[in-house]
Amino acid sequence: MLLSAGEAKNLGPSSGPNRLRDLCTFCTISLDQEEVYRTKVYEKSVSPFYGEDFYFEIPRPFQCLSFYVYAKSMFQIRDLPIGKVAIRKEDLYKYCGKENWFQLQPVDPHSEVQGKVHLEMKLNELITENGSICQQLVVQIIACQGLPLISGQNCDPYATVTLVGPARSDQKKTKVKKKTSDPQFDETFHFEVQYLLQPKGNGTKSKPDDLGSLRLKVTYTEDNVLPSPCYMALRNLMLKSPDVKPISASAAHVLGDICRESVGYDALLPVVRLLLHHNRLLPFLTSVAALELENTQEANTIFRGNSLATRCIDDMMKIVGKSYLTVTLKPVLNEVKHTRFPKFATVVNSDQHCIKIDPVKLKEGDNVEVNKENLQGYVHKVFTSITQSSSSCPPLMCDVFRSLRQLASKRFPADPHVQYSAVSSFIFLRFFAVAVLSPHTFQLRTHHPDPEISRTLTLISKTIQSLGSWGSLSKNKLVRQLLVRRCVHVIFNREVHKRAQGRKRLGKKNFKKRWLRVTNQELSYHKQKGKEALCVIPVKNILGVEKLEESAFNRKNMFQVIHSEKPLYVQAGNCVETNSWIEVLSQVSRCNPGRLSTFHPSAYVGGSWLCCTETNESTPGCKPCTATLLANIQLDIDCDRETERIFSFFSSSRSRLQKMEDACAGMSVYLGQQEECSAFTIQDPKETFRTIKELGEVLDDLQAHHDSKGALTDEPGTM
């Protein structure tokens, strides 16, 4: 679902003292009664402009999509609901893809319900002791279904039954059921009815006040996923994209081209996820980045625009970099509070909690110099955390950045700093700075920060952007070191047993205790901790890190570091440490060119390899190396669903696909760039035409599968 919360106007009661001119407002988005998103807080305006887009998957059935506008006041303990807009699921198609103004409705606590209740009622006539006849209402509360989640968790529900009359009311309550959204009650209540039942509130309804209105744009789609074999042809065509020359003729690039005007580059997200799952994303990103660089004329504008390449790399970083951001930024951002600053060494007055540095916005008593020092303290912490995080950077991001450096240096060989700016365009401007500015979008905070915190984060973000900008790269050595991963810091060190190298005799004497230490630049072993290194192996020389079979030396928990000289055989303290060493060493050496694809799982002893009996010590390995690309990325990617989304985007842009096909045909006939071709990237019209024809056949076949199963509906707003 794609939601755009645009703006509100004339919020609050239309008259009287309750007008909300001095309050801050924000908008929340709820599925039924479960809040899923909220906007930033907009200060002191009855017509705030929120201007935020939310794209998310809906993981469960729902009945109603609701938008609540709240007022936040420093004098109120709880946020005050101003009004709401509620759209039932079956009505979403009426508003799909169009901006609409919705009148805010009052928020009535008694009407804020969700779910179903199963009950039985009957009215009995009873004869009392004095012989008169009275009526008895019997209400049986059997069960409820689909009750709302509270902060994503099941609630502790109970039910009440209230009889309301002109003179008195009678209320009874069930037992509480723990942690369930489908409670089973099976309780019966009896009420003596000696008066007429009345609607709650005696049936009087006052005319609701004008609470204002909210401008929204809602795009809701449903994925009807077919059996996996139905998607094989389209999936294979997309996975072949990185190998197509030129890359602009690939199915993935064609999809981005034809959907650019309708949905921007949103259509590329399922492509990125599909290629990532099949370990095909790196060559695709390298190719589209190379294509963009061909059209870049100035080194200082490298990867600055919103393009197919930058959007794909952005999506990749958001997918694989979540845990990286959590480790790097979350602890520091948690220190940013609006009440009091941490005691930095540079802070003159720790009681100052304002970092406004714009003289126009300073209040009486504010000290701009103290505010600058407070800001500098935060920036220092954030920047230090970033520059020391290279070992935590996901391997795929490292691979992509390495490719960008190489491509940029090749495109602009006379510029010594372009290899840094190519990476800083993403890692600083599109990743860290964005995460600092909007931590809620990366799950670094639950919601939008308060206005005071938001101002602080904005200043930190702008400073980080400035430090990572093209102009500062030539001046800031620390930034350049980060971008090529040269900052030296220890990642892992432990006492191990190392097999001596170059000795012929076997036995205990060949294994000695050593202190093994790895930084992001070198692996070294020492006689004792703190002593000088006996041997140093540069990380750039590591070609592979793999487990060693126990039978090699009759020892458990063995691993080997394969480098340009003889393998280093190490016995860790336990199986957990063995895996830790392999993971750390594999990650720091992941970017190395020339890494091996095969290895020997045992040792070369007595003139032959114990694993394959080959006598030549330089014989290539007999077993494939362990894949490490996605080892530290926990992803749950449904390839059938991603392919269905790709099909949906193609289907909704078939007219554009036909125009691109016609443009290719025209270029082939007239041997030149025609006016209708300017909307597309067509480097090789014949190859592009071939891809489009193949796409048409595949899409028609998949559509036939949908039609035969009745999976697609004609209802607008669903796919």
XYZ file of C-alpha atoms in Angstrom:
719
model
C 0.000 0.000 0.000
C 1.257 3.488 -0.870
C -0.139 6.340 1.231
C 0.494 10.046 0.896
C -0.513 12.222 3.845
C -0.533 15.600 2.167
C -1.941 18.359 4.325
C -4.754 19.360 6.653
C -6.678 22.599 6.874
C -8.818 24.395 9.431
C -8.190 21.848 12.170
C -10.207 21.878 15.370
C -13.616 23.280 16.296
C -14.654 26.113 14.014
C -15.352 28.499 16.896
C -14.886 28.967 20.591
C -11.886 28.842 22.899
C -10.845 25.347 21.774
C -9.380 26.511 18.468
C -5.988 24.798 18.129
C -3.824 27.702 16.997
C -1.117 27.167 19.603
C -0.926 23.381 19.468
C 1.303 21.063 17.470
C -0.419 18.412 15.372
C 0.458 15.092 13.774
C -1.351 12.391 11.829
C -1.348 8.641 12.483
C -2.200 5.771 10.142
C -3.981 2.739 11.569
C -5.112 -0.610 10.277
C -8.310 -1.083 12.210
C -7.152 0.132 15.641
C -3.476 -0.760 15.303
C -1.270 2.244 14.599
C 1.335 1.486 11.942
C 2.785 4.923 11.092
C 2.685 8.512 12.194
C 3.872 11.737 10.602
C 6.196 14.281 12.089
C 4.784 16.840 14.513
C 3.862 20.095 12.797
C 4.190 23.138 15.005
C 1.504 25.713 15.791
C -0.662 25.620 12.691
C -4.288 24.763 12.027
C -3.400 24.020 8.379
C -0.238 21.876 8.585
C 1.520 20.473 5.538
C 2.659 16.943 6.368
C 3.893 15.916 2.917
C 4.903 12.352 3.790
C 4.639 9.125 1.804
C 4.345 5.674 3.389
C 4.823 2.445 1.446
C 4.225 -0.780 3.320
C 2.971 -4.326 3.054
C -0.143 -5.365 4.933
C 0.685 -8.646 6.714
C -2.814 -9.506 7.918
C -6.497 -9.149 7.042
C -8.056 -5.810 7.956
C -11.409 -4.109 7.795
C -10.691 -0.410 7.940
C -7.888 2.033 7.118
C -7.998 5.048 9.432
C -6.190 8.364 9.717
C -6.267 10.177 13.065
C -5.187 13.781 13.566
C -3.914 14.563 17.072
C -2.944 17.729 18.866
C 0.157 17.608 21.054
C 0.412 20.132 23.848
C 3.052 20.585 26.500
C 0.282 21.057 29.062
C -1.508 17.794 28.248
C -0.450 14.352 29.464
C -2.068 12.624 26.491
C -2.364 13.624 22.873
C -5.774 15.083 22.048
C -7.673 13.501 19.143
C -9.000 16.180 16.780
C -10.740 13.984 14.236
C -10.403 11.009 11.974
C -10.907 9.713 8.441
C -11.946 6.058 8.182
C -12.132 4.139 4.883
C -13.446 0.599 4.803
C -11.379 -1.918 2.842
C -14.119 -2.527 0.275
C -14.271 1.237 -0.452
C -10.542 1.778 -1.025
C -10.887 1.279 -4.788
C -13.021 4.439 -4.998
C -10.074 6.589 -3.973
C -7.201 4.561 -5.446
C -4.439 6.631 -7.045
C -6.271 9.972 -6.657
C -5.878 12.828 -4.202
C -9.012 13.514 -2.176
C -10.020 15.896 0.582
C -11.756 14.100 3.451
C -13.800 15.809 6.139
C -12.594 14.894 9.620
C -15.135 13.069 11.756
C -15.327 13.131 15.561
C -13.439 10.458 17.480
C -15.995 8.737 19.705
C -14.408 6.246 22.143
C -17.587 4.139 22.069
C -17.426 3.797 18.289
C -13.743 2.929 18.117
C -14.390 -0.785 17.879
C -13.092 -3.590 15.720
C -13.942 -7.230 15.330
C -17.038 -9.372 15.730
C -19.056 -10.504 18.710
C -21.155 -13.650 18.825
C -24.081 -13.284 21.193
C -27.600 -14.565 21.780
C -30.494 -12.620 23.291
C -33.987 -13.631 24.282
C -36.785 -11.988 26.228
C -38.643 -14.142 28.765
C -41.782 -13.436 30.741
C -41.619 -14.310 34.443
C -44.261 -14.427 37.172
C -43.071 -12.762 40.338
C -43.893 -13.836 43.899
C -46.775 -11.374 44.130
C -48.258 -12.764 40.926
C -47.323 -9.910 38.614
C -45.680 -10.522 35.267
C -42.242 -9.058 34.465
C -39.844 -9.432 31.595
C -36.324 -10.812 31.780
C -33.672 -10.222 29.128
C -31.157 -13.086 28.788
C -27.887 -12.169 27.065
C -25.266 -14.805 26.316
C -21.835 -13.541 25.274
C -20.362 -16.491 23.408
C -17.139 -15.254 21.776
C -15.377 -12.451 19.942
C -13.193 -12.531 16.848
C -10.621 -10.206 15.334
C -10.185 -7.829 18.271
C -7.558 -5.092 17.756
C -3.893 -5.517 18.562
C -2.365 -3.118 21.065
C 1.142 -2.096 19.962
C 1.243 -5.216 17.850
C 0.369 -7.529 20.759
C -2.796 -9.376 21.736
C -4.860 -7.583 24.351
C -6.533 -8.830 27.560
C -10.178 -8.520 26.496
C -13.431 -8.618 28.392
C -16.993 -7.739 27.419
C -19.571 -5.555 29.115
C -23.327 -5.560 28.619
C -25.139 -2.368 29.562
C -28.881 -1.884 29.799
C -29.746 1.801 29.565
C -33.123 3.125 30.669
C -34.665 6.487 31.491
C -34.274 6.045 35.242
C -31.270 3.777 35.716
C -28.642 1.717 33.947
C -27.459 -1.790 34.663
C -24.036 -3.094 33.550
C -22.459 -6.535 33.811
C -19.008 -7.709 32.841
C -17.366 -10.972 31.730
C -14.126 -12.408 33.012
C -10.879 -11.166 31.486
C -9.234 -13.429 28.909
C -5.463 -13.174 28.710
C -3.510 -12.328 25.553
C -5.937 -13.183 22.801
C -7.741 -11.428 19.970
C -10.328 -14.253 19.703
C -11.616 -14.744 23.261
C -14.153 -17.433 24.156
C -16.450 -16.189 26.948
C -19.583 -18.412 27.123
C -21.132 -16.305 29.890
C -24.832 -15.576 30.392
C -26.358 -12.484 32.049
C -29.944 -11.888 33.221
C -31.569 -8.472 33.397
C -34.981 -7.596 34.793
C -36.633 -5.306 32.299
C -39.091 -2.991 34.054
C -38.628 -0.008 31.798
C -38.224 0.812 28.133
C -34.787 0.361 26.637
C -33.219 3.542 25.239
C -30.299 4.176 22.891
C -27.156 5.296 24.626
C -27.228 9.034 25.194
C -31.050 8.997 25.124
C -30.940 9.054 21.361
C -29.874 12.679 21.138
C -27.198 13.543 18.660
C -25.711 16.968 18.340
C -24.549 18.260 15.004
C -20.817 17.627 14.768
C -18.617 20.676 14.705
C -16.444 21.393 11.690
C -13.157 19.711 12.640
C -11.278 20.455 9.424
C -10.232 18.250 6.532
C -7.323 16.065 5.440
C -5.877 15.608 1.950
C -4.879 12.007 1.226
C -3.758 9.861 -1.680
C -4.220 6.125 -1.276
C -2.949 3.409 -3.627
C -3.981 -0.066 -2.550
C -3.112 -3.223 -4.467
C -3.634 -6.894 -3.760
C -1.160 -9.514 -4.977
C -2.805 -12.686 -6.231
C 0.133 -15.095 -6.234
C -0.042 -18.111 -8.525
C 1.831 -21.421 -8.132
C 5.585 -21.028 -8.509
C 5.926 -22.726 -11.967
C 3.733 -20.007 -13.497
C 6.431 -17.405 -12.801
C 9.424 -19.356 -14.054
C 9.640 -17.676 -17.486
C 9.343 -14.100 -16.176
C 11.632 -14.802 -13.239
C 14.341 -16.245 -15.513
C 14.023 -13.280 -17.870
C 14.570 -10.855 -14.980
C 17.484 -12.878 -13.567
C 19.151 -12.790 -16.970
C 19.210 -8.963 -16.885
C 22.755 -8.517 -15.472
C 24.173 -10.478 -18.443
C 22.400 -8.495 -21.197
C 24.597 -6.141 -23.226
C 23.920 -3.277 -23.179
C 22.227 -3.228 -19.797
C 19.573 -0.806 -21.114
C 18.212 -3.679 -23.242
C 17.601 -5.898 -20.204
C 14.129 -6.683 -18.888
C 14.898 -5.036 -15.531
C 16.027 -1.782 -17.152
C 13.057 -1.788 -19.528
C 10.709 -2.062 -16.538
C 12.303 0.980 -14.907
C 12.052 2.903 -18.185
C 8.369 2.291 -18.872
C 7.229 2.827 -15.264
C 9.250 5.987 -14.637
C 6.402 8.385 -15.467
C 3.635 6.504 -13.620
C 5.214 5.259 -10.371
C 8.725 6.666 -10.573
C 11.258 3.999 -9.758
C 9.053 2.183 -7.222
C 8.744 -0.674 -9.726
C 12.433 -1.456 -9.197
C 12.091 -2.558 -5.552
C 10.770 -6.071 -6.367
C 13.516 -6.346 -9.022
C 16.184 -5.493 -6.448
C 14.764 -7.999 -3.957
C 14.525 -10.748 -6.582
C 18.089 -10.220 -7.839
C 19.358 -9.995 -4.264
C 17.798 -13.324 -3.337
C 19.438 -15.029 -6.315
C 22.845 -13.369 -5.767
C 22.526 -11.438 -9.054
C 22.245 -7.901 -7.728
C 25.923 -6.891 -7.710
C 26.535 -7.304 -11.475
C 23.261 -5.523 -12.252
C 24.116 -2.541 -10.018
C 27.590 -2.378 -11.517
C 26.179 -2.263 -15.045
C 23.521 0.393 -14.407
C 26.066 2.524 -12.515
C 28.460 2.280 -15.463
C 25.654 3.383 -17.807
C 24.918 6.434 -15.665
C 28.597 7.376 -15.498
C 28.752 7.368 -19.289
C 26.234 10.214 -19.240
C 27.871 12.129 -16.362
C 29.952 15.051 -17.591
C 31.179 16.608 -14.323
C 32.915 14.675 -11.562
C 31.354 16.849 -8.848
C 27.825 15.834 -9.917
C 28.472 12.104 -9.795
C 25.416 10.095 -8.614
C 23.665 13.241 -7.387
C 20.381 12.831 -9.287
C 17.404 10.509 -8.902
C 18.050 7.838 -11.494
C 17.525 4.138 -12.044
C 21.012 3.400 -10.731
C 20.794 5.571 -7.624
C 17.325 4.264 -6.768
C 18.429 0.622 -7.039
C 21.456 1.256 -4.842
C 19.275 3.161 -2.359
C 16.881 0.206 -2.149
C 19.786 -2.192 -1.708
C 21.204 -0.165 1.202
C 17.810 0.022 2.929
C 17.366 -3.749 2.628
C 20.802 -4.987 3.674
C 21.884 -2.054 5.842
C 19.228 -2.072 8.567
C 21.294 -3.918 11.143
C 24.344 -1.852 10.151
C 22.450 1.358 10.978
C 21.179 -0.132 14.215
C 24.687 -0.969 15.399
C 26.223 2.286 14.172
C 23.647 5.005 14.854
C 20.968 3.810 17.269
C 23.074 4.038 20.478
C 24.147 7.584 19.599
C 20.719 8.787 18.469
C 19.183 7.462 21.679
C 21.271 10.040 23.532
C 19.633 12.902 21.635
C 16.930 14.123 24.003
C 15.097 17.400 24.272
C 15.335 17.661 28.044
C 19.046 17.671 28.735
C 22.239 17.037 26.826
C 24.895 14.510 27.809
C 27.939 15.999 29.438
C 30.359 16.340 26.569
C 33.806 17.595 27.385
C 33.200 20.624 25.182
C 29.883 21.640 26.760
C 30.252 24.732 28.938
C 26.814 24.549 30.566
C 25.230 21.097 30.690
C 21.880 22.637 31.667
C 21.530 24.173 28.231
C 19.296 21.957 26.095
C 18.974 24.184 23.042
C 21.255 23.950 20.023
C 19.673 26.670 17.918
C 22.449 28.443 16.086
C 20.315 30.672 13.854
C 20.447 34.140 15.494
C 16.907 34.860 14.299
C 15.497 31.893 16.280
C 17.435 32.441 19.492
C 15.446 33.232 22.607
C 16.418 35.446 25.489
C 19.126 33.771 27.535
C 20.313 31.446 24.737
C 24.058 31.340 24.175
C 24.930 30.640 20.546
C 28.491 29.580 21.382
C 27.300 27.021 23.930
C 24.736 25.769 21.424
C 27.456 25.322 18.809
C 29.532 23.301 21.248
C 26.530 21.117 22.104
C 25.938 20.489 18.412
C 29.624 19.764 17.905
C 29.474 17.168 20.681
C 26.663 15.278 19.006
C 28.232 15.497 15.566
C 31.523 14.221 16.954
C 29.840 11.175 18.468
C 27.851 10.377 15.331
C 30.803 10.927 13.022
C 33.146 8.865 15.181
C 30.645 6.017 15.267
C 30.405 6.132 11.466
C 34.152 6.240 10.830
C 34.718 3.265 13.126
C 31.984 1.155 11.558
C 33.689 -0.163 8.440
C 33.976 -3.696 9.813
C 30.198 -3.776 10.358
C 29.373 -2.697 6.829
C 27.498 -5.509 5.022
C 29.652 -7.314 2.450
C 27.290 -6.516 -0.423
C 27.512 -2.792 0.292
C 31.312 -3.104 0.365
C 31.277 -4.882 -2.992
C 29.039 -2.254 -4.563
C 31.146 0.621 -3.222
C 34.318 -1.018 -4.488
C 32.762 -1.261 -7.949
C 31.678 2.380 -7.799
C 35.200 3.496 -6.898
C 36.680 1.575 -9.801
C 34.074 2.803 -12.284
C 34.422 6.426 -11.185
C 38.231 6.366 -11.375
C 38.027 4.906 -14.871
C 35.508 7.536 -16.010
C 37.406 10.504 -14.532
C 41.069 9.393 -14.330
C 42.364 12.941 -13.830
C 40.371 13.493 -10.629
C 42.046 11.894 -7.576
C 39.015 12.402 -5.330
C 36.280 11.030 -7.574
C 36.641 7.513 -6.138
C 35.676 8.933 -2.739
C 32.807 11.118 -3.942
C 31.301 8.156 -5.820
C 30.899 6.340 -2.506
C 30.102 9.356 -0.326
C 27.159 10.158 -2.613
C 25.525 7.074 -1.169
C 27.023 6.238 2.217
C 26.815 9.777 3.613
C 24.215 11.678 1.595
C 21.728 8.848 0.955
C 22.302 6.530 3.900
C 23.680 7.922 7.152
C 22.419 11.501 6.745
C 18.941 10.296 5.798
C 18.837 7.858 8.722
C 19.830 10.612 11.169
C 17.205 12.966 9.735
C 14.386 10.367 9.720
C 15.341 7.622 12.189
C 11.783 6.267 12.342
C 11.901 5.174 8.689
C 14.848 2.886 9.503
C 13.326 1.564 12.755
C 15.898 3.492 14.791
C 13.017 5.170 16.605
C 9.421 4.082 17.037
C 7.900 7.308 15.730
C 8.847 10.707 14.441
C 10.954 12.532 17.020
C 9.518 15.542 18.834
C 10.079 18.943 17.181
C 13.007 19.851 19.460
C 14.751 16.545 18.818
C 13.905 16.809 15.134
C 15.666 20.191 14.929
C 18.737 18.696 16.576
C 18.762 15.718 14.191
C 18.335 18.054 11.212
C 21.439 20.005 12.171
C 23.429 16.809 12.755
C 22.260 15.429 9.400
C 23.226 18.592 7.537
C 26.661 18.539 9.130
C 27.165 14.871 8.182
C 26.129 15.705 4.613
C 28.641 18.533 4.555
C 31.443 16.314 5.859
C 30.679 13.755 3.167
C 30.251 16.237 0.360
C 32.500 16.349 -2.665
C 34.152 19.581 -1.572
C 35.280 18.286 1.817
C 36.757 15.020 0.572
C 40.067 16.588 -0.396
C 40.361 18.111 3.084
C 39.114 15.337 5.341
C 41.513 12.416 5.505
C 39.321 10.530 7.998
C 36.412 10.459 5.539
C 38.645 9.225 2.734
C 39.984 6.474 4.981
C 36.465 5.314 5.777
C 35.485 5.240 2.124
C 38.360 2.876 1.293
C 38.136 1.056 4.654
C 41.601 2.040 5.891
C 40.790 3.135 9.434
C 42.752 0.761 11.650
C 40.869 -0.735 14.561
C 40.860 -4.143 16.186
C 37.886 -6.303 15.272
C 38.598 -9.606 17.021
C 41.400 -11.191 19.046
C 41.714 -14.420 21.024
C 44.236 -16.981 22.192
C 44.428 -19.906 19.770
C 46.629 -22.851 18.828
C 48.446 -22.314 15.568
C 50.198 -24.969 13.537
C 53.804 -24.029 12.832
C 54.482 -23.401 9.160
C 57.294 -25.017 7.245
C 57.974 -27.915 9.637
C 57.948 -31.495 8.447
C 57.312 -33.358 11.671
C 53.772 -33.763 12.937
C 52.589 -33.851 16.511
C 51.939 -31.576 19.452
C 55.121 -29.625 18.947
C 53.750 -28.313 15.650
C 50.901 -26.521 17.464
C 51.720 -23.623 19.754
C 49.694 -21.131 21.717
C 49.559 -17.781 19.992
C 47.583 -14.557 20.353
C 45.674 -14.071 17.092
C 44.555 -10.555 16.251
C 42.617 -9.180 13.275
C 42.025 -5.562 12.321
C 40.337 -4.280 9.211
C 43.804 -4.144 7.610
C 45.801 -7.134 8.821
C 45.793 -10.510 10.526
C 48.686 -11.115 12.895
C 49.744 -13.589 15.550
C 51.867 -12.873 18.613
C 53.661 -14.932 21.255
C 51.544 -13.220 23.900
C 48.971 -10.468 24.033
C 50.649 -7.082 23.691
C 53.895 -8.519 22.259
C 55.243 -7.695 18.814
C 53.786 -9.619 15.893
C 55.591 -12.793 14.839
C 53.802 -12.776 11.501
C 51.547 -10.297 9.695
C 49.191 -11.198 6.837
C 47.613 -8.184 5.088
C 43.838 -8.565 4.811
C 44.096 -7.737 1.103
C 46.118 -10.966 0.615
C 43.466 -13.269 2.114
C 41.928 -15.445 -0.601
C 39.568 -17.518 1.544
C 38.656 -18.569 5.073
C 37.206 -22.055 5.539
C 36.804 -24.818 8.101
C 39.374 -27.614 8.201
C 38.364 -31.242 8.546
C 39.079 -32.764 11.940
C 40.899 -35.664 10.297
C 43.605 -33.337 8.942
C 45.391 -33.071 12.303
C 43.030 -35.027 14.558
C 41.907 -31.767 16.173
C 38.492 -30.157 16.490
C 37.481 -26.525 15.874
C 40.056 -26.000 13.127
C 39.902 -23.391 10.383
C 42.297 -22.242 7.684
C 43.227 -18.844 6.318
C 44.204 -19.213 2.661
C 46.465 -16.420 1.462
C 49.226 -15.772 -1.027
C 51.649 -18.045 0.842
C 51.046 -21.317 2.708
C 47.665 -21.705 4.445
C 47.522 -20.717 8.093
C 45.963 -23.517 10.156
C 44.359 -22.406 13.445
C 42.550 -24.227 16.244
C 40.034 -22.032 18.065
C 38.973 -22.486 21.681
C 35.517 -23.834 20.811
C 33.038 -24.190 17.983
C 31.505 -20.751 18.604
C 34.892 -19.051 18.369
C 35.632 -21.005 15.192
C 32.513 -19.640 13.525
C 33.268 -16.133 14.811
C 36.765 -16.187 13.333
C 35.488 -17.430 9.988
C 32.702 -14.832 9.905
C 34.950 -11.905 10.845
C 37.801 -12.829 8.522
C 35.412 -13.547 5.650
C 33.747 -10.182 6.088
C 36.887 -8.054 6.221
C 38.324 -9.837 3.169
C 35.049 -9.990 1.236
C 36.060 -7.156 -1.125
C 39.397 -8.723 -2.053
C 39.883 -9.374 -5.762
C 40.962 -12.905 -6.632
C 39.127 -14.683 -3.821
C 39.065 -18.420 -4.438
C 35.989 -20.263 -5.651
C 37.287 -23.673 -4.469
C 39.463 -24.900 -1.597
C 40.912 -28.046 -0.036
C 38.972 -28.992 3.141
C 41.960 -30.938 4.479
C 45.738 -30.457 4.632
C 48.653 -31.227 2.322
C 50.594 -33.886 4.263
C 53.151 -36.469 3.151
C 53.222 -35.302 -0.446
C 49.469 -35.260 -1.171
C 46.216 -33.599 -0.240
C 44.382 -35.742 2.320
C 40.995 -34.740 0.880
C 41.494 -35.567 -2.814
C 44.871 -37.422 -2.858
C 46.275 -35.001 -5.469
C 50.078 -34.884 -5.266
C 50.553 -31.375 -6.689
C 50.413 -28.889 -3.823
C 49.241 -26.099 -6.159
C 46.274 -28.117 -7.465
C 43.018 -26.052 -7.287
C 40.665 -26.922 -4.468
C 38.328 -29.876 -4.657
C 35.352 -28.275 -2.864
C 33.409 -25.027 -3.559
C 34.088 -22.183 -1.148
C 31.350 -21.204 1.271
C 29.192 -18.360 -0.031
C 29.392 -15.347 2.294
C 27.472 -12.710 0.370
C 24.157 -13.073 2.221
C 25.512 -14.810 5.297
C 24.913 -11.840 7.577
C 21.701 -10.620 5.953
C 18.531 -12.085 7.381
C 16.025 -11.713 4.543
C 12.599 -13.153 4.020
C 12.013 -12.758 0.293
C 9.095 -14.484 -1.415
C 10.324 -14.711 -5.008
C 6.911 -15.663 -6.382
C 5.348 -12.620 -4.790
C 8.123 -10.323 -6.020
C 7.708 -11.705 -9.543
C 3.940 -11.166 -9.315
C 4.589 -7.521 -8.438
C 6.905 -7.196 -11.409
C 4.154 -8.669 -13.578
C 1.666 -6.164 -12.125
C 3.928 -3.214 -12.970
C 4.471 -4.496 -16.509
C 0.719 -5.104 -16.939
C -0.214 -1.595 -15.840
C 2.328 -0.118 -18.304
C 1.666 -2.255 -21.389
C 0.872 0.847 -23.449
C 4.277 2.317 -22.587
C 5.913 -1.011 -23.378
C 4.263 -0.922 -26.802
C 5.501 2.642 -27.384
C 9.034 1.542 -26.510
C 8.734 -1.361 -28.934
C 7.553 1.012 -31.672
C 10.449 3.351 -30.894
C 12.944 0.488 -31.260
C 11.398 -0.485 -34.588
C 11.563 3.112 -35.814
C 15.211 3.475 -34.832
C 16.089 0.246 -36.650
C 14.323 1.356 -39.838
C 15.444 4.976 -39.902
C 18.838 4.331 -38.285
C 18.671 7.256 -35.943
C 17.202 8.723 -32.780
C 13.561 9.651 -33.346
C 11.555 12.152 -31.301
C 9.381 9.442 -29.720
C 12.525 7.671 -28.493
C 13.618 10.470 -26.171
C 11.408 9.131 -23.365
C 13.371 5.857 -23.254
C 16.976 4.718 -22.898
C 17.637 2.762 -26.096
C 21.286 2.078 -26.854
C 20.798 -0.992 -29.017
C 17.334 -0.945 -30.681
C 17.578 -4.500 -32.028
C 18.530 -6.055 -28.687
C 15.942 -3.953 -26.845
C 13.272 -4.923 -29.404
C 14.144 -8.596 -28.893
C 13.770 -8.246 -25.119
C 10.417 -6.461 -25.421
C 9.021 -9.105 -27.763
C 10.089 -11.824 -25.340
C 8.545 -9.886 -22.470
C 5.260 -9.593 -24.364
C 5.046 -13.333 -24.856
C 5.885 -14.052 -21.228
C 3.383 -11.479 -19.921
C 0.606 -12.814 -22.163
C 1.253 -16.338 -20.951
C 1.192 -15.263 -17.300
C -1.994 -13.288 -17.893
C -3.575 -16.424 -19.302
C -2.677 -18.275 -16.099
C -4.371 -15.531 -14.083
C -7.459 -15.570 -16.273
C -7.794 -19.344 -16.128
C -7.743 -19.269 -12.330
C -9.908 -16.169 -12.049
C -7.218 -14.586 -9.901
C -7.487 -11.068 -11.266
C -10.545 -8.899 -10.752
C -11.808 -5.959 -12.756
C -12.222 -3.892 -9.630
C -10.073 -0.745 -9.741
C -7.340 -0.555 -7.159
C -6.541 -4.258 -7.062
C -4.063 -6.297 -9.036
